[in-house]
PDB file of C-alpha atoms in Angstrom:
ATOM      1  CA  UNK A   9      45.484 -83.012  36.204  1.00 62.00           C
ATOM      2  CA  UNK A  10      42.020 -84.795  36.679  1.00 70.00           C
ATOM      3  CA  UNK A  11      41.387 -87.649  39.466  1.00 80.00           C
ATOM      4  CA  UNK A  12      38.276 -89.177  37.904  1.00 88.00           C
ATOM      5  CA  UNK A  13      36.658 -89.173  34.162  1.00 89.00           C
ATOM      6  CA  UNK A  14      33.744 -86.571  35.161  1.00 90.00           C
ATOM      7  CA  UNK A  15      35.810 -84.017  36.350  1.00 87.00           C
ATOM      8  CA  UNK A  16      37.717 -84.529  33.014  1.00 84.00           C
ATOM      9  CA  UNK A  17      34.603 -84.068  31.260  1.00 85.00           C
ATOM     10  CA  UNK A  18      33.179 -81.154  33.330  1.00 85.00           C
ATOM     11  CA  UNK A  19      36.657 -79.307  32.889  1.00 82.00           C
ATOM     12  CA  UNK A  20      37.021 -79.874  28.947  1.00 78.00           C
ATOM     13  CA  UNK A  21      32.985 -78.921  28.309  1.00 78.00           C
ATOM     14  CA  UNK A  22      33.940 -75.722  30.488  1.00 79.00           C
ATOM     15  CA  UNK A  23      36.870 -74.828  28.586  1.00 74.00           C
ATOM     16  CA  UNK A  24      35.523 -75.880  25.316  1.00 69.00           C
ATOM     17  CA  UNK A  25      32.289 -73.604  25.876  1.00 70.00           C
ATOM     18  CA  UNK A  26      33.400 -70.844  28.377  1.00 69.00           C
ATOM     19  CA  UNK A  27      36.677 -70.100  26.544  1.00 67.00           C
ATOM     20  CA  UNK A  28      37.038 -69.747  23.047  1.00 64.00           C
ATOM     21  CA  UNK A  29      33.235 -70.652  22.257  1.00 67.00           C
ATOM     22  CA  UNK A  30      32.187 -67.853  24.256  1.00 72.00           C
ATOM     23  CA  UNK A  31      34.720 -65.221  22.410  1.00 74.00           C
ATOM     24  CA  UNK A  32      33.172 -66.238  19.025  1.00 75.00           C
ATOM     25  CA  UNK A  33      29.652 -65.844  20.329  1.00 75.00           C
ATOM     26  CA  UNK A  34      30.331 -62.140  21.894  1.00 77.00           C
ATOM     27  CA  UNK A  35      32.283 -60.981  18.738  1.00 78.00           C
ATOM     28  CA  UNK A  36      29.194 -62.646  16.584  1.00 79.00           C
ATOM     29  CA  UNK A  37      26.603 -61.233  18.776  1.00 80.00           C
ATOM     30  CA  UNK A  38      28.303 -57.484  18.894  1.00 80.00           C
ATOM     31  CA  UNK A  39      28.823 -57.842  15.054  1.00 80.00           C
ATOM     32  CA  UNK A  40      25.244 -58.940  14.370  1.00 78.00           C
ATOM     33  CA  UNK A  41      24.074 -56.072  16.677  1.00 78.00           C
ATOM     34  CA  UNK A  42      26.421 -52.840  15.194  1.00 78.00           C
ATOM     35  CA  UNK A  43      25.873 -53.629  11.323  1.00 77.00           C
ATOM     36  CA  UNK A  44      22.800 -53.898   9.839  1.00 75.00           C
ATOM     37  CA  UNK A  45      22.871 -53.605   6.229  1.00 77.00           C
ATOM     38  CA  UNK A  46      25.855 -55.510   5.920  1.00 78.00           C
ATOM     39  CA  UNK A  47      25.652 -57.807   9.011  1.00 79.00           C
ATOM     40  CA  UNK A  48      26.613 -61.063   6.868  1.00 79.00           C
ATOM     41  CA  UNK A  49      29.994 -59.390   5.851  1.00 81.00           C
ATOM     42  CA  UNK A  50      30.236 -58.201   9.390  1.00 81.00           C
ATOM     43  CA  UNK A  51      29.875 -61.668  10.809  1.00 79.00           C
ATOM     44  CA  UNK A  52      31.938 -63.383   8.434  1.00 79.00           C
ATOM     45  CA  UNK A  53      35.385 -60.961   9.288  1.00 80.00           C
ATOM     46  CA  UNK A  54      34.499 -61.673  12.799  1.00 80.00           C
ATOM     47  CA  UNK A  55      35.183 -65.678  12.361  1.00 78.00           C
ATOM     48  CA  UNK A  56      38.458 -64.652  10.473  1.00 81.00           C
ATOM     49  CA  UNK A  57      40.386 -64.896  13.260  1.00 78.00           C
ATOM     50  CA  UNK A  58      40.524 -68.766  14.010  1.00 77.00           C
ATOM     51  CA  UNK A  59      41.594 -69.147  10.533  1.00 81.00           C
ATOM     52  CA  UNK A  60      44.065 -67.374  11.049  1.00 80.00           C
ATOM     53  CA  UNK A  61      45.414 -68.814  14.427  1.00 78.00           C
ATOM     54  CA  UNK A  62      44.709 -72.261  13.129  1.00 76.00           C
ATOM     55  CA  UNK A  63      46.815 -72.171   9.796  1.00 78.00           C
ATOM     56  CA  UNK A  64      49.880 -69.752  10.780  1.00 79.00           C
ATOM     57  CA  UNK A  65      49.946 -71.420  14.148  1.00 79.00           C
ATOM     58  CA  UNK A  66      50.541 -74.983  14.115  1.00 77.00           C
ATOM     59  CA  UNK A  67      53.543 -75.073  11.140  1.00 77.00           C
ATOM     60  CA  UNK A  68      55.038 -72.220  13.342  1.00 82.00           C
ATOM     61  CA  UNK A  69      54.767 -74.117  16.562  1.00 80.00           C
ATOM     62  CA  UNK A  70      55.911 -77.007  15.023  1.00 78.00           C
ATOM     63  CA  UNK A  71      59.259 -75.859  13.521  1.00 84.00           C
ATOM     64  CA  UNK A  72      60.245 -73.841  16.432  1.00 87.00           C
ATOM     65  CA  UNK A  73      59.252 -77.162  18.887  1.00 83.00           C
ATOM     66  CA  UNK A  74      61.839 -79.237  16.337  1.00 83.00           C
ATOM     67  CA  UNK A  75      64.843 -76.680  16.876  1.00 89.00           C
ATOM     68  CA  UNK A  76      63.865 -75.188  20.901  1.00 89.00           C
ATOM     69  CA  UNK A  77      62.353 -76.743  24.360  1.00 89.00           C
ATOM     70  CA  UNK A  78      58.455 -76.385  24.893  1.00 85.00           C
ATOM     71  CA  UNK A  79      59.236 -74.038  28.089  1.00 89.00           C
ATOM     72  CA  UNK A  80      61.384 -71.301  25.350  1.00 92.00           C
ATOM     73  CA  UNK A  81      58.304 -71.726  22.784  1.00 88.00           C
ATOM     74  CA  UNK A  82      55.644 -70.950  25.295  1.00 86.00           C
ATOM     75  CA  UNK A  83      57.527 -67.978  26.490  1.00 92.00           C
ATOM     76  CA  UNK A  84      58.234 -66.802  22.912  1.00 90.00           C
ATOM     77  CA  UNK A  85      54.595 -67.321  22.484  1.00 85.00           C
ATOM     78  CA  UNK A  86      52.982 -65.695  25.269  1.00 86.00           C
ATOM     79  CA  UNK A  87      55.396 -62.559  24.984  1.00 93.00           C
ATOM     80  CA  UNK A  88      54.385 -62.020  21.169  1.00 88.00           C
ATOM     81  CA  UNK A  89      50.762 -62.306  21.898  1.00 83.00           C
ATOM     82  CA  UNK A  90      51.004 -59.707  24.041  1.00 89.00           C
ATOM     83  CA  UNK A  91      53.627 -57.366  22.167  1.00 93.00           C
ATOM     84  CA  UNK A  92      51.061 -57.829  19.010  1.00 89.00           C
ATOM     85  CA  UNK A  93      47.622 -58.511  21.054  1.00 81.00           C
ATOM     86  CA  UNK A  94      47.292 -56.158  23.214  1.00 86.00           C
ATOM     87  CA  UNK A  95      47.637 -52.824  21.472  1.00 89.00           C
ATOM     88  CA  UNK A  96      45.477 -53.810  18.580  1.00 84.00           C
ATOM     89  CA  UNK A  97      42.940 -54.793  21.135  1.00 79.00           C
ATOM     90  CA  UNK A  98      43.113 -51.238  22.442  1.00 82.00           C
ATOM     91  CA  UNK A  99      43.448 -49.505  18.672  1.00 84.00           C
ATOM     92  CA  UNK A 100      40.416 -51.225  17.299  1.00 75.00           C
ATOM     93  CA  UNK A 101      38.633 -50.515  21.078  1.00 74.00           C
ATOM     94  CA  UNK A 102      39.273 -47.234  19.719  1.00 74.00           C
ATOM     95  CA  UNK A 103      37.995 -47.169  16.492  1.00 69.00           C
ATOM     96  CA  UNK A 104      34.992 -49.209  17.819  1.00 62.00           C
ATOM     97  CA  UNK A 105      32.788 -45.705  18.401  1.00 59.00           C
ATOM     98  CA  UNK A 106      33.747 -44.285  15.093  1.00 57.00           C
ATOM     99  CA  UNK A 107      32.400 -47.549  13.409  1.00 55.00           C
ATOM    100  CA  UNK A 108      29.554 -47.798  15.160  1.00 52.00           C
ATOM    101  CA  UNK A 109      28.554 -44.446  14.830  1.00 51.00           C
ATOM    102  CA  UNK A 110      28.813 -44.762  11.014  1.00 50.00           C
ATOM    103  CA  UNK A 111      26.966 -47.777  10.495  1.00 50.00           C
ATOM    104  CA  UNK A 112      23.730 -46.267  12.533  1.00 51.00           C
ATOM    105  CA  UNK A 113      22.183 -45.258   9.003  1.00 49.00           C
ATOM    106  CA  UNK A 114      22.330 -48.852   8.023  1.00 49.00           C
ATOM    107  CA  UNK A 115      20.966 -50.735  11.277  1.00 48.00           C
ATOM    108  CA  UNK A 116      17.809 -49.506  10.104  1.00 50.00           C
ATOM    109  CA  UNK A 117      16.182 -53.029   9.866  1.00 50.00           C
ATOM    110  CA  UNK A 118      12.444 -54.795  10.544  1.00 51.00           C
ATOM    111  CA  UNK A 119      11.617 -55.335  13.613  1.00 53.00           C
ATOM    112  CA  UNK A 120      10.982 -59.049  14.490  1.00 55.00           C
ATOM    113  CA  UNK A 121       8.714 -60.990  16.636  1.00 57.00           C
ATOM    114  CA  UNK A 122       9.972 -61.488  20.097  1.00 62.00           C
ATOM    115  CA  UNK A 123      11.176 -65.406  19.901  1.00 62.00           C
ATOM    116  CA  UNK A 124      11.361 -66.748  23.724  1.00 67.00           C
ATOM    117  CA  UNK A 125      13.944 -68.639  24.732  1.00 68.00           C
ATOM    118  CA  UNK A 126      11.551 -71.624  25.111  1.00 73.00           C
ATOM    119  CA  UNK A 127       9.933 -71.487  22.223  1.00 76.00           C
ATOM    120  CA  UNK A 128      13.589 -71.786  20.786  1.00 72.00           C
ATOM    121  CA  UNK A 129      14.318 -75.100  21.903  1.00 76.00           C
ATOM    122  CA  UNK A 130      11.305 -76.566  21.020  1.00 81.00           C
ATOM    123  CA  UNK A 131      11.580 -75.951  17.267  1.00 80.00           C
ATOM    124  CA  UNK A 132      12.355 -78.998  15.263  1.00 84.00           C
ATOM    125  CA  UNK A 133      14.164 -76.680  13.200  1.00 81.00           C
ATOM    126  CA  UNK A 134      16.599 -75.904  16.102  1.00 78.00           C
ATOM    127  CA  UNK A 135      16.790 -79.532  17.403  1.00 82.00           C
ATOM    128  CA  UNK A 136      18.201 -80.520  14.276  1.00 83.00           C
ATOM    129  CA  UNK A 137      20.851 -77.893  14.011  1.00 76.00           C
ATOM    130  CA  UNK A 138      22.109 -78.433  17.313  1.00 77.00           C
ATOM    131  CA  UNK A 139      24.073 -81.763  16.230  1.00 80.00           C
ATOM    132  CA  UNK A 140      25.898 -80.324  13.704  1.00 73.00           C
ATOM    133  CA  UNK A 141      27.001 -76.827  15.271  1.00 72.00           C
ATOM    134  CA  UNK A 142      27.796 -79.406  18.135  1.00 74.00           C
ATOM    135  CA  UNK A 143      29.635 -82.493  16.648  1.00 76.00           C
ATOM    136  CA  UNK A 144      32.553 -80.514  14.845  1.00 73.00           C
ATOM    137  CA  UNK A 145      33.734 -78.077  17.226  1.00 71.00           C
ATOM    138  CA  UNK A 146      34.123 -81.004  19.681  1.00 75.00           C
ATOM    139  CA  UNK A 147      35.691 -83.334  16.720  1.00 79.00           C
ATOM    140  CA  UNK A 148      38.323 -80.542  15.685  1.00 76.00           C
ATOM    141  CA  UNK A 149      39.364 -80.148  19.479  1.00 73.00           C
ATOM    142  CA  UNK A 150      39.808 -83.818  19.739  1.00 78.00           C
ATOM    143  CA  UNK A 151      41.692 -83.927  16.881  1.00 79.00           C
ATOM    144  CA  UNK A 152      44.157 -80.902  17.724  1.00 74.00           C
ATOM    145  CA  UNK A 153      44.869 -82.879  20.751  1.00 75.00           C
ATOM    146  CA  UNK A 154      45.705 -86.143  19.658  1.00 80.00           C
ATOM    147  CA  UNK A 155      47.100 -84.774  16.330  1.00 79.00           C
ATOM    148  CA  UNK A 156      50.403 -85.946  17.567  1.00 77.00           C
ATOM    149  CA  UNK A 157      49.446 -89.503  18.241  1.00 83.00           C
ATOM    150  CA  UNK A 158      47.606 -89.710  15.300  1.00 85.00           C
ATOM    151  CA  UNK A 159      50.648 -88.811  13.539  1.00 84.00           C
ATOM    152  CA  UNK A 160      52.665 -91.246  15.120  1.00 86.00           C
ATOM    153  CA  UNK A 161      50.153 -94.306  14.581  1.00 90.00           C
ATOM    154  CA  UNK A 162      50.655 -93.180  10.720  1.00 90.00           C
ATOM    155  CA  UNK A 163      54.334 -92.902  10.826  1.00 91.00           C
ATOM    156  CA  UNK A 164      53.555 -88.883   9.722  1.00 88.00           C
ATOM    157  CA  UNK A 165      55.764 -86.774  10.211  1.00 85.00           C
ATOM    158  CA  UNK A 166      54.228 -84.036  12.777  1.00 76.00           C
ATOM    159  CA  UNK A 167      55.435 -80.955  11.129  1.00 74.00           C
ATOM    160  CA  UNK A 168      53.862 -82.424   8.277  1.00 81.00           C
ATOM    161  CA  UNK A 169      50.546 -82.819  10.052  1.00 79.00           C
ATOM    162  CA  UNK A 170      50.528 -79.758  10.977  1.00 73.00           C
ATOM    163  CA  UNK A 171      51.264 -78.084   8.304  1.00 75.00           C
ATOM    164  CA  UNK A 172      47.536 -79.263   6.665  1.00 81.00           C
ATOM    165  CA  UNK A 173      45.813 -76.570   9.112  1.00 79.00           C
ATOM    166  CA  UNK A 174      47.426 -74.265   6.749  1.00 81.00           C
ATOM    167  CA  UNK A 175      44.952 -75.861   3.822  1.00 84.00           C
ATOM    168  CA  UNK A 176      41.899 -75.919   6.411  1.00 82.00           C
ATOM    169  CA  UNK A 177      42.722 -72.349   7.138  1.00 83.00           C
ATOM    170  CA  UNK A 178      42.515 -71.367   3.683  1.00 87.00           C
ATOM    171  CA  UNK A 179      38.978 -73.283   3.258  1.00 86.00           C
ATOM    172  CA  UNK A 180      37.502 -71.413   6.163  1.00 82.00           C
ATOM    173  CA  UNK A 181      38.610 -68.599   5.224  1.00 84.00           C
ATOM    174  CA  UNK A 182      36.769 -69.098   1.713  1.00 86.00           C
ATOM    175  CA  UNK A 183      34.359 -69.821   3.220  1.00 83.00           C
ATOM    176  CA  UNK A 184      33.432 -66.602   5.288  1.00 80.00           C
ATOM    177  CA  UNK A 185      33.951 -64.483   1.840  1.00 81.00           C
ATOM    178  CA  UNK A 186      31.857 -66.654   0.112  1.00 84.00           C
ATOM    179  CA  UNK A 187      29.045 -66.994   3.044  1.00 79.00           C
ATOM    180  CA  UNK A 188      29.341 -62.983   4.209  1.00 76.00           C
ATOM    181  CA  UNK A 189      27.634 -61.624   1.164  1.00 79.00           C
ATOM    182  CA  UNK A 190      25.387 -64.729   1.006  1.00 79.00           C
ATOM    183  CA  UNK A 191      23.967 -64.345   4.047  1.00 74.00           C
ATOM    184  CA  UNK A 192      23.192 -60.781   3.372  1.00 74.00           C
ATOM    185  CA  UNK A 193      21.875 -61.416   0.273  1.00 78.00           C
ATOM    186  CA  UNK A 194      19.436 -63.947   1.805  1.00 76.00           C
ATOM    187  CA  UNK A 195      18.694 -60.887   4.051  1.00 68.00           C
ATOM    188  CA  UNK A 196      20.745 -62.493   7.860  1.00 51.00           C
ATOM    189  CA  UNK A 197      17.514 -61.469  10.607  1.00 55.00           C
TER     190      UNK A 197
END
């Protein structure tokens, strides 16, 4: 609950880029570190996990809302996140050594330039970039929370609104197959 607009603002920037924003950026960053040959590939499995949460999870949500309370879901949901989360966390924790160790033949890459932080955000090159990688994050958050309403303005059904993450889920995912080896082929530095 928020008493004022800018502590609604601070709260849904820190969420929005301290919470799942910051996952995507550690997996990224730890991908883009271990594998070197095949870093594209590497990066693109790492994003394949919000496809997945985004098109299995809202038609699943959605049918079990229309038949059970919202206090039964979230418990149903927060116990199989854990029963499936957790030890594949700790298996692939496990398998993260063997992995790396394997891949040290192919991190043999060109050393670049230092690039300083500062010189960074001068770049036109960077100032341009930054509206994009920006805008749709924020849009698709917006969306996801007034999905419901928008539904209702439409007269759409919301299990049927839903259900189109399924589609966007399949795009994305597309789309990391189709970028991996393209960004490796394009040499990803």
């Amino acid at each position: 609950f928020s008493t004022s607009l800018t502590v609604l603002f601070a709260g849904l920037t820190l969420i929005r880029l301290g919470g799942q924003s910051l996952m995507n950026h550690n997996s990224a960053t730890t991908a883009a570190r271990t594998f070197g040959k095949d870093r594209g590939k590497a990066l693109g499995a790492t994003n394949l996990g919000y496809p997945l949460g985004e098109g299995l999870r809202p038609p699943v949500l959605g049918l079990m809302l229309s038949q059970y309370s919202n206090q039964w879901v979230l418990l149903v949901s927060c116990l199989s996140m854990l029963a499936v989360f957790l030890p594949l966390a700790r298996f692939l924790y496990n398998r993260s050594e063997t992995i790396s160790r394997l891949d040290q033949s192919s991190a043999d890459t060109p050393k670049q330039d230092k690039v300083y932080r500062f010189d960074l955000l001068l770049d036109y090159r960077f100032l341009l970039l930054i509206p994009s990688m920006v805008c749709a994050p924020f849009l698709l958050t917006g969306y996801i929370f007034h999905q419901a309403a928008l539904g209702e303005f439409l007269d759409w059904p919301t299990l049927w609104m839903a259900s189109w993450f399924f589609l966007f889920a399949i795009a994305r995912v597309a789309a990391s197959f189709i970028s991996g080896p393209l960004t490796d082929r394009l040499t990803a530095r």
